[in-house]
Amino acid sequence: MRIRILNSKFSIPNFTAALALAFAGAVPLLGHHAFGGEFDSTRPVVLEGPITRVEWVNPHAWIHIEVTRPDGKKEEWMIEGGSPNSLLRRGVTKEALAVGTLIVVDGYQARDHNLLRANGRNITYPDGRKLFLGSSGTGAPSDGADPAEATTPTGGRGGR
């Protein structure tokens, strides 16, 4: 006696298509990371320079700035921010991140200290205006920079 498992509603092509869709939906999750997986909470950085490029991509936007070291050498740093949608809700617009705009970024360096990458917490403009760049709930240190944080810690860089 042969048992029929597949019928017209459940066929190999339909199963394969469903499986492919399930994997395709999971791929973006593989690219997302917790703060501690990529950035070093013991290595705060303050970077200053003009914006050279902005990547409005999910799950995190990237701001590229040209930083001049004390010896005069120029370095191109990549600063990770929140998602484009979360940045827009906080007032970080394409106009606010125009190429050539001089900014100061408070953040945390990548765990691989050879990379010129950081997770950004705040952007400060020459006029003193400050915008929160980080994403909430990522495991980044509580430093008072996130307006959604209920309490302000006694230490950290949040009040800069």
mmCIF file of N, CA and C in Angstrom, residues 106-156:
data_model
loop_
_atom_site.group_PDB
_atom_site.id
_atom_site.type_symbol
_atom_site.label_atom_id
_atom_site.label_comp_id
_atom_site.label_asym_id
_atom_site.label_seq_id
_atom_site.Cartn_x
_atom_site.Cartn_y
_atom_site.Cartn_z
ATOM 1 N N ASP A 106 30.223 61.695 18.462
ATOM 2 C CA ASP A 106 30.591 60.912 19.644
ATOM 3 C C ASP A 106 30.157 59.492 19.361
ATOM 4 N N GLY A 107 31.016 58.535 19.629
ATOM 5 C CA GLY A 107 30.625 57.158 19.399
ATOM 6 C C GLY A 107 31.590 56.180 20.027
ATOM 7 N N TYR A 108 31.538 54.958 19.525
ATOM 8 C CA TYR A 108 32.375 53.876 20.034
ATOM 9 C C TYR A 108 33.035 53.184 18.859
ATOM 10 N N GLN A 109 34.343 52.946 18.990
ATOM 11 C CA GLN A 109 35.123 52.355 17.915
ATOM 12 C C GLN A 109 34.755 50.888 17.702
ATOM 13 N N ALA A 110 35.007 50.416 16.490
ATOM 14 C CA ALA A 110 34.792 49.007 16.165
ATOM 15 C C ALA A 110 35.712 48.133 17.010
ATOM 16 N N ARG A 111 35.262 46.904 17.303
ATOM 17 C CA ARG A 111 36.103 45.968 18.058
ATOM 18 C C ARG A 111 37.424 45.712 17.342
ATOM 19 N N ASP A 112 37.369 45.636 16.026
ATOM 20 C CA ASP A 112 38.596 45.510 15.241
ATOM 21 C C ASP A 112 39.167 46.915 15.105
ATOM 22 N N HIS A 113 40.155 47.230 15.927
ATOM 23 C CA HIS A 113 40.695 48.593 15.985
ATOM 24 C C HIS A 113 41.458 48.995 14.729
ATOM 25 N N ASN A 114 41.668 48.060 13.809
ATOM 26 C CA ASN A 114 42.297 48.379 12.528
ATOM 27 C C ASN A 114 41.301 49.007 11.556
ATOM 28 N N LEU A 115 40.004 48.801 11.821
ATOM 29 C CA LEU A 115 38.970 49.379 10.955
ATOM 30 C C LEU A 115 38.685 50.807 11.382
ATOM 31 N N LEU A 116 38.454 51.671 10.431
ATOM 32 C CA LEU A 116 38.084 53.055 10.733
ATOM 33 C C LEU A 116 36.561 53.137 10.736
ATOM 34 N N ARG A 117 35.968 52.468 11.741
ATOM 35 C CA ARG A 117 34.516 52.418 11.888
ATOM 36 C C ARG A 117 34.146 52.708 13.332
ATOM 37 N N ALA A 118 32.971 53.299 13.479
ATOM 38 C CA ALA A 118 32.462 53.572 14.822
ATOM 39 C C ALA A 118 30.945 53.519 14.801
ATOM 40 N N ASN A 119 30.378 53.253 15.960
ATOM 41 C CA ASN A 119 28.939 53.363 16.146
ATOM 42 C C ASN A 119 28.701 54.759 16.685
ATOM 43 N N GLY A 120 27.945 55.566 15.977
ATOM 44 C CA GLY A 120 27.713 56.943 16.395
ATOM 45 C C GLY A 120 26.594 57.059 17.407
ATOM 46 N N ARG A 121 26.767 57.911 18.406
ATOM 47 C CA ARG A 121 25.717 58.190 19.380
ATOM 48 C C ARG A 121 25.123 59.567 19.135
ATOM 49 N N ASN A 122 25.974 60.590 18.996
ATOM 50 C CA ASN A 122 25.517 61.971 18.793
ATOM 51 C C ASN A 122 26.257 62.612 17.637
ATOM 52 N N ILE A 123 25.559 63.530 16.985
ATOM 53 C CA ILE A 123 26.190 64.425 16.020
ATOM 54 C C ILE A 123 26.050 65.824 16.603
ATOM 55 N N THR A 124 27.138 66.584 16.606
ATOM 56 C CA THR A 124 27.088 67.974 17.037
ATOM 57 C C THR A 124 27.544 68.839 15.867
ATOM 58 N N TYR A 125 26.767 69.877 15.580
ATOM 59 C CA TYR A 125 27.069 70.796 14.487
ATOM 60 C C TYR A 125 27.835 71.997 15.023
ATOM 61 N N PRO A 126 28.512 72.750 14.161
ATOM 62 C CA PRO A 126 29.278 73.915 14.618
ATOM 63 C C PRO A 126 28.442 74.934 15.400
ATOM 64 N N ASP A 127 27.127 75.010 15.140
ATOM 65 C CA ASP A 127 26.277 75.969 15.859
ATOM 66 C C ASP A 127 25.820 75.434 17.222
ATOM 67 N N GLY A 128 26.291 74.216 17.601
ATOM 68 C CA GLY A 128 25.938 73.640 18.893
ATOM 69 C C GLY A 128 24.740 72.716 18.866
ATOM 70 N N ARG A 129 24.024 72.706 17.760
ATOM 71 C CA ARG A 129 22.870 71.814 17.630
ATOM 72 C C ARG A 129 23.343 70.374 17.707
ATOM 73 N N LYS A 130 22.593 69.540 18.423
ATOM 74 C CA LYS A 130 22.981 68.148 18.619
ATOM 75 C C LYS A 130 21.819 67.238 18.233
ATOM 76 N N LEU A 131 22.133 66.163 17.530
ATOM 77 C CA LEU A 131 21.133 65.164 17.152
ATOM 78 C C LEU A 131 21.603 63.797 17.608
ATOM 79 N N PHE A 132 20.652 62.995 18.105
ATOM 80 C CA PHE A 132 20.959 61.643 18.540
ATOM 81 C C PHE A 132 21.011 60.737 17.323
ATOM 82 N N LEU A 133 22.095 60.015 17.164
ATOM 83 C CA LEU A 133 22.322 59.195 15.988
ATOM 84 C C LEU A 133 22.138 57.709 16.258
ATOM 85 N N GLY A 134 22.275 57.302 17.502
ATOM 86 C CA GLY A 134 22.250 55.887 17.846
ATOM 87 C C GLY A 134 20.870 55.282 17.771
ATOM 88 N N SER A 135 20.859 53.979 17.851
ATOM 89 C CA SER A 135 19.590 53.278 17.872
ATOM 90 C C SER A 135 19.357 52.736 19.269
ATOM 91 N N SER A 136 18.143 52.791 19.747
ATOM 92 C CA SER A 136 17.812 52.366 21.101
ATOM 93 C C SER A 136 17.787 50.851 21.205
ATOM 94 N N GLY A 137 18.158 50.354 22.366
ATOM 95 C CA GLY A 137 18.032 48.937 22.655
ATOM 96 C C GLY A 137 18.993 48.048 21.915
ATOM 97 N N THR A 138 20.129 48.566 21.472
ATOM 98 C CA THR A 138 21.078 47.754 20.724
ATOM 99 C C THR A 138 22.145 47.141 21.604
ATOM 100 N N GLY A 139 22.128 47.459 22.890
ATOM 101 C CA GLY A 139 23.159 46.963 23.785
ATOM 102 C C GLY A 139 24.285 47.948 23.967
ATOM 103 N N ALA A 140 24.179 49.121 23.357
ATOM 104 C CA ALA A 140 25.204 50.152 23.543
ATOM 105 C C ALA A 140 25.169 50.631 24.990
ATOM 106 N N PRO A 141 26.282 51.128 25.494
ATOM 107 C CA PRO A 141 26.305 51.590 26.877
ATOM 108 C C PRO A 141 25.293 52.701 27.114
ATOM 109 N N SER A 142 24.721 52.718 28.300
ATOM 110 C CA SER A 142 23.813 53.790 28.691
ATOM 111 C C SER A 142 24.677 54.982 29.078
ATOM 112 N N ASP A 143 24.716 55.975 28.197
ATOM 113 C CA ASP A 143 25.590 57.117 28.454
ATOM 114 C C ASP A 143 24.827 58.441 28.497
ATOM 115 N N GLY A 144 23.509 58.366 28.534
ATOM 116 C CA GLY A 144 22.706 59.589 28.600
ATOM 117 C C GLY A 144 22.433 60.217 27.252
ATOM 118 N N ALA A 145 22.994 59.680 26.189
ATOM 119 C CA ALA A 145 22.804 60.267 24.868
ATOM 120 C C ALA A 145 21.430 59.971 24.292
ATOM 121 N N ASP A 146 20.876 58.816 24.642
ATOM 122 C CA ASP A 146 19.589 58.407 24.092
ATOM 123 C C ASP A 146 18.462 59.115 24.838
ATOM 124 N N PRO A 147 17.678 59.966 24.145
ATOM 125 C CA PRO A 147 16.585 60.655 24.824
ATOM 126 C C PRO A 147 15.522 59.706 25.366
ATOM 127 N N ALA A 148 15.504 58.467 24.887
ATOM 128 C CA ALA A 148 14.520 57.501 25.358
ATOM 129 C C ALA A 148 14.945 56.838 26.673
ATOM 130 N N GLU A 149 16.212 57.022 27.070
ATOM 131 C CA GLU A 149 16.680 56.432 28.320
ATOM 132 C C GLU A 149 16.025 57.153 29.485
ATOM 133 N N ALA A 150 15.549 56.394 30.443
ATOM 134 C CA ALA A 150 14.804 56.963 31.568
ATOM 135 C C ALA A 150 15.688 57.745 32.525
ATOM 136 N N THR A 151 16.918 57.283 32.730
ATOM 137 C CA THR A 151 17.787 57.961 33.688
ATOM 138 C C THR A 151 19.083 58.345 33.022
ATOM 139 N N THR A 152 19.707 59.371 33.550
ATOM 140 C CA THR A 152 21.004 59.804 33.056
ATOM 141 C C THR A 152 22.056 59.288 34.015
ATOM 142 N N PRO A 153 23.036 58.543 33.514
ATOM 143 C CA PRO A 153 24.072 58.006 34.394
ATOM 144 C C PRO A 153 24.971 59.118 34.926
ATOM 145 N N THR A 154 25.737 58.783 35.939
ATOM 146 C CA THR A 154 26.626 59.782 36.531
ATOM 147 C C THR A 154 27.859 59.996 35.689
ATOM 148 N N GLY A 155 28.249 59.013 34.904
ATOM 149 C CA GLY A 155 29.448 59.152 34.071
ATOM 150 C C GLY A 155 29.075 59.099 32.605
ATOM 151 N N GLY A 156 30.082 58.987 31.751
ATOM 152 C CA GLY A 156 29.843 58.843 30.313
ATOM 153 C C GLY A 156 30.011 60.137 29.572
#
